[in-house]
Coordinates of C-alpha atoms in Angstrom, one line a residue:
Chain A
X1 CA 4.2 46.9 77.0
X2 CA 6.2 45.4 74.0
X3 CA 9.7 45.9 76.1
X4 CA 8.1 44.0 79.3
X5 CA 6.9 41.1 77.3
X6 CA 10.2 41.0 75.6
X7 CA 11.9 40.9 78.9
X8 CA 9.7 38.3 80.1
X9 CA 9.8 36.2 77.1
X10 CA 13.6 36.0 77.3
X11 CA 13.5 34.7 80.7
X12 CA 10.8 32.1 80.2
X13 CA 12.9 31.0 76.9
X14 CA 15.9 30.5 78.6
X15 CA 14.7 28.8 81.7
X16 CA 12.7 26.6 79.6
X17 CA 15.5 25.5 77.2
X18 CA 17.9 24.8 80.1
X19 CA 15.2 22.8 82.0
X20 CA 14.6 20.5 78.8
X21 CA 18.5 20.5 78.3
X22 CA 18.7 19.0 82.1
X23 CA 15.9 16.7 81.4
X24 CA 17.4 15.3 78.1
X25 CA 20.8 14.7 80.0
X26 CA 19.1 13.0 82.7
X27 CA 17.5 10.7 80.6
X28 CA 20.7 9.9 78.2
X29 CA 22.6 9.2 81.5
X30 CA 19.9 7.0 83.1
X31 CA 19.8 5.0 79.7
X32 CA 23.4 4.5 79.8
X33 CA 23.2 3.4 83.3
X34 CA 20.5 0.8 82.7
X35 CA 22.3 -0.5 79.6
X36 CA 25.5 -0.9 81.7
X37 CA 23.9 -2.9 84.3
X38 CA 22.1 -5.1 81.8
X39 CA 23.6 -8.8 81.8
X40 CA 25.8 -9.2 78.6
Chain B
X1 CA 11.9 10.3 99.2
X2 CA 13.7 12.6 96.7
X3 CA 11.1 12.3 94.2
X4 CA 8.2 13.4 96.4
X5 CA 10.5 16.1 97.8
X6 CA 11.1 17.2 93.8
X7 CA 7.5 17.0 92.9
X8 CA 6.6 19.1 96.3
X9 CA 9.1 21.5 95.0
X10 CA 7.6 21.6 91.5
X11 CA 4.2 22.2 92.4
X12 CA 5.5 24.9 95.1
X13 CA 7.4 26.8 92.5
X14 CA 4.3 26.6 89.6
X15 CA 2.0 28.1 92.4
X16 CA 5.0 30.8 93.5
X17 CA 5.3 31.8 89.8
X18 CA 1.8 31.9 89.2
X19 CA 0.9 34.0 92.3
X20 CA 4.3 36.3 91.2
X21 CA 3.1 36.9 87.3
X22 CA -0.5 37.5 88.6
X23 CA 0.5 40.3 91.3
X24 CA 2.8 41.8 88.8
X25 CA 0.0 42.0 86.2
X26 CA -3.1 42.7 88.6
X27 CA -1.8 43.9 92.0
X28 CA 1.6 45.9 91.7
X29 CA 0.7 49.7 90.5
X30 CA 2.2 51.0 87.4
X31 CA 5.1 53.4 88.2
X32 CA 4.1 56.8 87.4
X33 CA 7.4 58.1 85.6
X34 CA 8.5 54.8 83.8
X35 CA 5.1 53.4 83.0
X36 CA 4.7 49.4 82.4
X37 CA 8.3 49.1 81.5
X38 CA 9.3 49.4 85.2
X39 CA 7.5 45.8 85.9
X40 CA 10.8 44.3 84.5
X41 CA 12.3 45.0 87.9
X42 CA 10.3 42.4 89.2
X43 CA 12.3 39.9 87.5
X44 CA 15.5 41.2 87.1
X45 CA 16.1 41.9 90.6
X46 CA 15.2 38.2 92.0
X47 CA 17.4 36.8 88.9
X48 CA 20.3 39.4 90.4
X49 CA 19.9 38.4 94.0
X50 CA 19.5 34.6 93.4
X51 CA 22.7 34.7 91.0
X52 CA 24.5 36.3 93.9
X53 CA 23.2 33.4 96.3
X54 CA 24.4 30.8 93.3
X55 CA 28.0 32.1 93.6
X56 CA 27.8 32.3 97.3
X57 CA 27.1 28.5 97.0
X58 CA 30.2 28.3 94.5
X59 CA 32.3 30.0 97.2
X60 CA 31.3 27.8 99.9
X61 CA 31.3 24.6 98.2
X62 CA 34.9 25.5 96.6
X63 CA 36.3 26.4 99.9
X64 CA 35.0 23.1 101.2
X65 CA 36.4 21.1 98.2
X66 CA 39.7 22.7 98.8
X67 CA 39.7 21.6 102.2
X68 CA 38.5 18.1 101.9
X69 CA 38.8 17.1 98.4
X70 CA 35.2 15.6 98.6
X71 CA 34.0 15.2 95.0
X72 CA 30.7 16.1 96.0
X73 CA 31.5 19.8 97.0
X74 CA 33.1 20.0 93.4
X75 CA 29.4 18.9 92.2
X76 CA 27.6 21.2 94.1
X77 CA 30.0 24.1 93.1
X78 CA 29.7 23.3 89.3
X79 CA 25.8 22.9 89.9
X80 CA 25.5 26.4 91.4
X81 CA 27.8 28.1 88.9
X82 CA 25.7 26.7 86.1
X83 CA 22.4 28.2 87.4
X84 CA 24.1 31.4 88.4
X85 CA 25.5 32.0 84.6
X86 CA 21.9 31.4 83.5
X87 CA 20.3 33.8 86.1
X88 CA 23.5 36.5 85.3
X89 CA 22.9 35.9 81.5
X90 CA 19.2 36.9 82.0
X91 CA 20.1 39.9 84.3
X92 CA 22.3 41.1 81.4
X93 CA 19.5 40.5 79.0
X94 CA 16.5 42.0 80.9
X95 CA 18.5 45.2 82.2
X96 CA 19.2 46.6 78.8
X97 CA 15.5 45.7 77.4
X98 CA 14.6 48.1 80.5
X99 CA 17.6 50.4 80.0
X100 CA 16.5 51.4 76.0
X101 CA 13.2 52.8 76.5
X102 CA 14.0 54.2 80.1
X103 CA 17.5 55.8 79.5
X104 CA 17.4 55.7 75.7
X105 CA 20.3 53.4 75.3
X106 CA 21.0 49.8 75.6
X107 CA 24.2 50.0 77.8
X108 CA 26.6 52.1 79.6
X109 CA 30.0 51.4 81.2
X110 CA 29.0 52.4 84.5
X111 CA 30.2 50.6 87.7
X112 CA 27.4 48.6 88.3
X113 CA 26.9 47.5 84.6
X114 CA 30.5 46.9 83.9
X115 CA 31.1 44.9 87.2
X116 CA 28.3 42.8 86.5
X117 CA 29.5 41.8 83.0
X118 CA 32.8 41.1 84.8
X119 CA 31.1 38.6 87.0
X120 CA 29.5 37.0 83.9
X121 CA 32.9 36.5 82.3
X122 CA 34.5 35.2 85.5
X123 CA 32.0 32.3 85.9
X124 CA 31.6 31.5 82.2
X125 CA 35.6 31.3 82.4
X126 CA 35.0 28.9 85.2
X127 CA 32.5 26.7 83.1
X128 CA 35.4 26.7 80.2
X129 CA 38.0 26.0 82.5
X130 CA 35.8 23.1 83.4
X131 CA 35.6 21.9 79.9
X132 CA 39.2 22.4 78.9
X133 CA 41.3 20.5 81.5
X134 CA 41.4 16.8 81.2
X135 CA 42.3 15.7 84.4
X136 CA 39.6 15.1 87.0
X137 CA 41.5 16.1 89.8
X138 CA 43.3 19.0 88.5
X139 CA 39.9 20.4 87.0
X140 CA 38.5 20.2 90.2
X141 CA 41.2 22.2 92.0
X142 CA 41.5 24.8 89.5
X143 CA 37.7 25.4 89.3
X144 CA 37.5 25.6 93.0
X145 CA 40.4 28.3 93.1
X146 CA 38.4 30.1 90.7
X147 CA 35.2 29.6 92.5
X148 CA 36.7 31.0 95.7
X149 CA 38.7 34.0 94.1
X150 CA 36.0 34.8 91.6
X151 CA 33.3 35.6 94.3
X152 CA 35.5 38.8 95.4
X153 CA 33.1 40.5 92.4
X154 CA 29.6 39.6 94.0
X155 CA 30.1 42.6 96.9
X156 CA 31.8 44.8 94.1
X157 CA 28.6 44.4 92.2
X158 CA 26.3 44.6 94.9
X159 CA 27.8 47.8 96.8
X160 CA 28.7 49.7 93.4
X161 CA 25.7 51.9 93.4
X162 CA 26.5 52.5 96.7
X163 CA 30.1 53.4 96.4
X164 CA 30.3 55.1 93.0
X165 CA 28.0 57.7 91.0
X166 CA 26.6 55.1 88.6
X167 CA 23.6 55.3 85.9
X168 CA 22.3 52.3 87.4
X169 CA 19.3 53.3 89.7
X170 CA 20.3 53.6 93.3
X171 CA 18.8 50.8 95.7
X172 CA 15.1 50.8 96.7
X173 CA 15.6 48.1 99.3
X174 CA 18.2 49.1 102.3
X175 CA 19.0 52.1 100.4
X176 CA 19.0 54.4 103.2
X177 CA 17.1 57.6 103.4
X178 CA 14.8 58.7 100.7
X179 CA 14.6 55.2 99.4
X180 CA 11.8 52.7 99.4
X181 CA 9.1 51.2 97.5
X182 CA 5.5 51.4 97.4
X183 CA 4.1 48.7 99.9
X184 CA 2.1 46.9 96.9
X185 CA 5.6 47.1 94.8
X186 CA 7.4 45.9 97.7
X187 CA 5.1 42.6 98.5
X188 CA 5.3 41.9 95.1
X189 CA 8.9 42.1 94.8
X190 CA 9.4 39.8 97.7
X191 CA 7.0 37.2 96.2
X192 CA 8.8 37.4 93.0
X193 CA 11.9 37.1 95.3
X194 CA 10.8 33.8 96.4
X195 CA 9.5 32.4 93.5
X196 CA 12.8 32.7 91.7
X197 CA 14.6 31.4 94.7
X198 CA 12.3 28.5 94.3
X199 CA 13.1 28.0 90.5
X200 CA 16.8 28.4 91.5
X201 CA 16.7 25.5 94.0
X202 CA 14.7 23.3 91.5
X203 CA 17.2 23.9 88.5
X204 CA 20.2 23.5 91.1
X205 CA 18.7 20.0 92.2
X206 CA 18.4 19.1 88.8
X207 CA 21.9 20.0 87.7
X208 CA 23.0 18.2 90.9
X209 CA 21.0 15.1 90.3
X210 CA 22.8 14.8 86.8
X211 CA 26.2 15.1 88.3
X212 CA 25.2 12.1 90.5
X213 CA 24.3 10.1 87.5
X214 CA 27.6 11.3 85.7
X215 CA 29.6 9.8 88.4
X216 CA 27.5 6.5 88.6
X217 CA 27.8 5.9 84.9
X218 CA 31.6 6.7 85.0
X219 CA 31.8 4.2 87.7
X220 CA 30.1 1.4 85.6
X221 CA 32.1 2.4 82.4
X222 CA 35.4 2.1 84.6
X223 CA 34.1 -1.4 85.9
X224 CA 33.4 -2.5 82.4
X225 CA 36.8 -1.5 81.0
X226 CA 38.4 -3.1 84.1
X227 CA 36.3 -6.4 83.2
X228 CA 37.4 -6.2 79.6
X229 CA 41.2 -5.7 80.4
X230 CA 40.8 -9.0 83.2
X231 CA 38.9 -10.9 80.2
X232 CA 41.5 -10.3 77.7
X233 CA 44.2 -11.2 79.9
X234 CA 43.1 -14.8 81.1

């Protein structure tokens, strides 16, 4: 059972980290675009 | 429209993943020789097939980019390559976690395992190349050449267990006479394949959307720079 849980945990953690990274990148770019569009 | 599609996809993904893991733990039987550790197979195989699917997208999109020089194909190839590398990394992690209790070793240099490692190195190289070449046009062309030529390893990985004697288990799907799965195991595997395909699509769409935003941000940056230069002149 330990081996099985270790394998599944590796998959869940890696996918979750990548998902969060994509979310952060998207938010950073959206903020940059909003700032660039704002009249100076 | 795109947001609604994303939400529908996310809900479908959640439902599919929930069903897949419920079937793994409560429906699929425990394999008689390997025991419960065999259930790693239900994530290992779908991850591998979807990695192949991702690299097929890289191949097609790179080919289209070389033919048309349209940056949208380059963005598609990059997005598929990144998710493909993530999935291949997980194949290379879950495989040895299964191998240690079953074979007694983490790794062996047989054809299937070695070619999978080579596949991972090819596409990690593809992503590294994109980081180190500064000119966007040159970067896209070089990456597309790697994206097209690197795909040669995918059929080699797939057929390795059919062409050569390997320590890796022989195919259980389309493996010919004597191969096959218990019907409950087969149903669980196909549900897992569907769930991981949805995961691939969800990650790919998110990654591709970032490339769209990046292009938009770069265009705005260039515009601002041009306006600044114009302002300094006048």
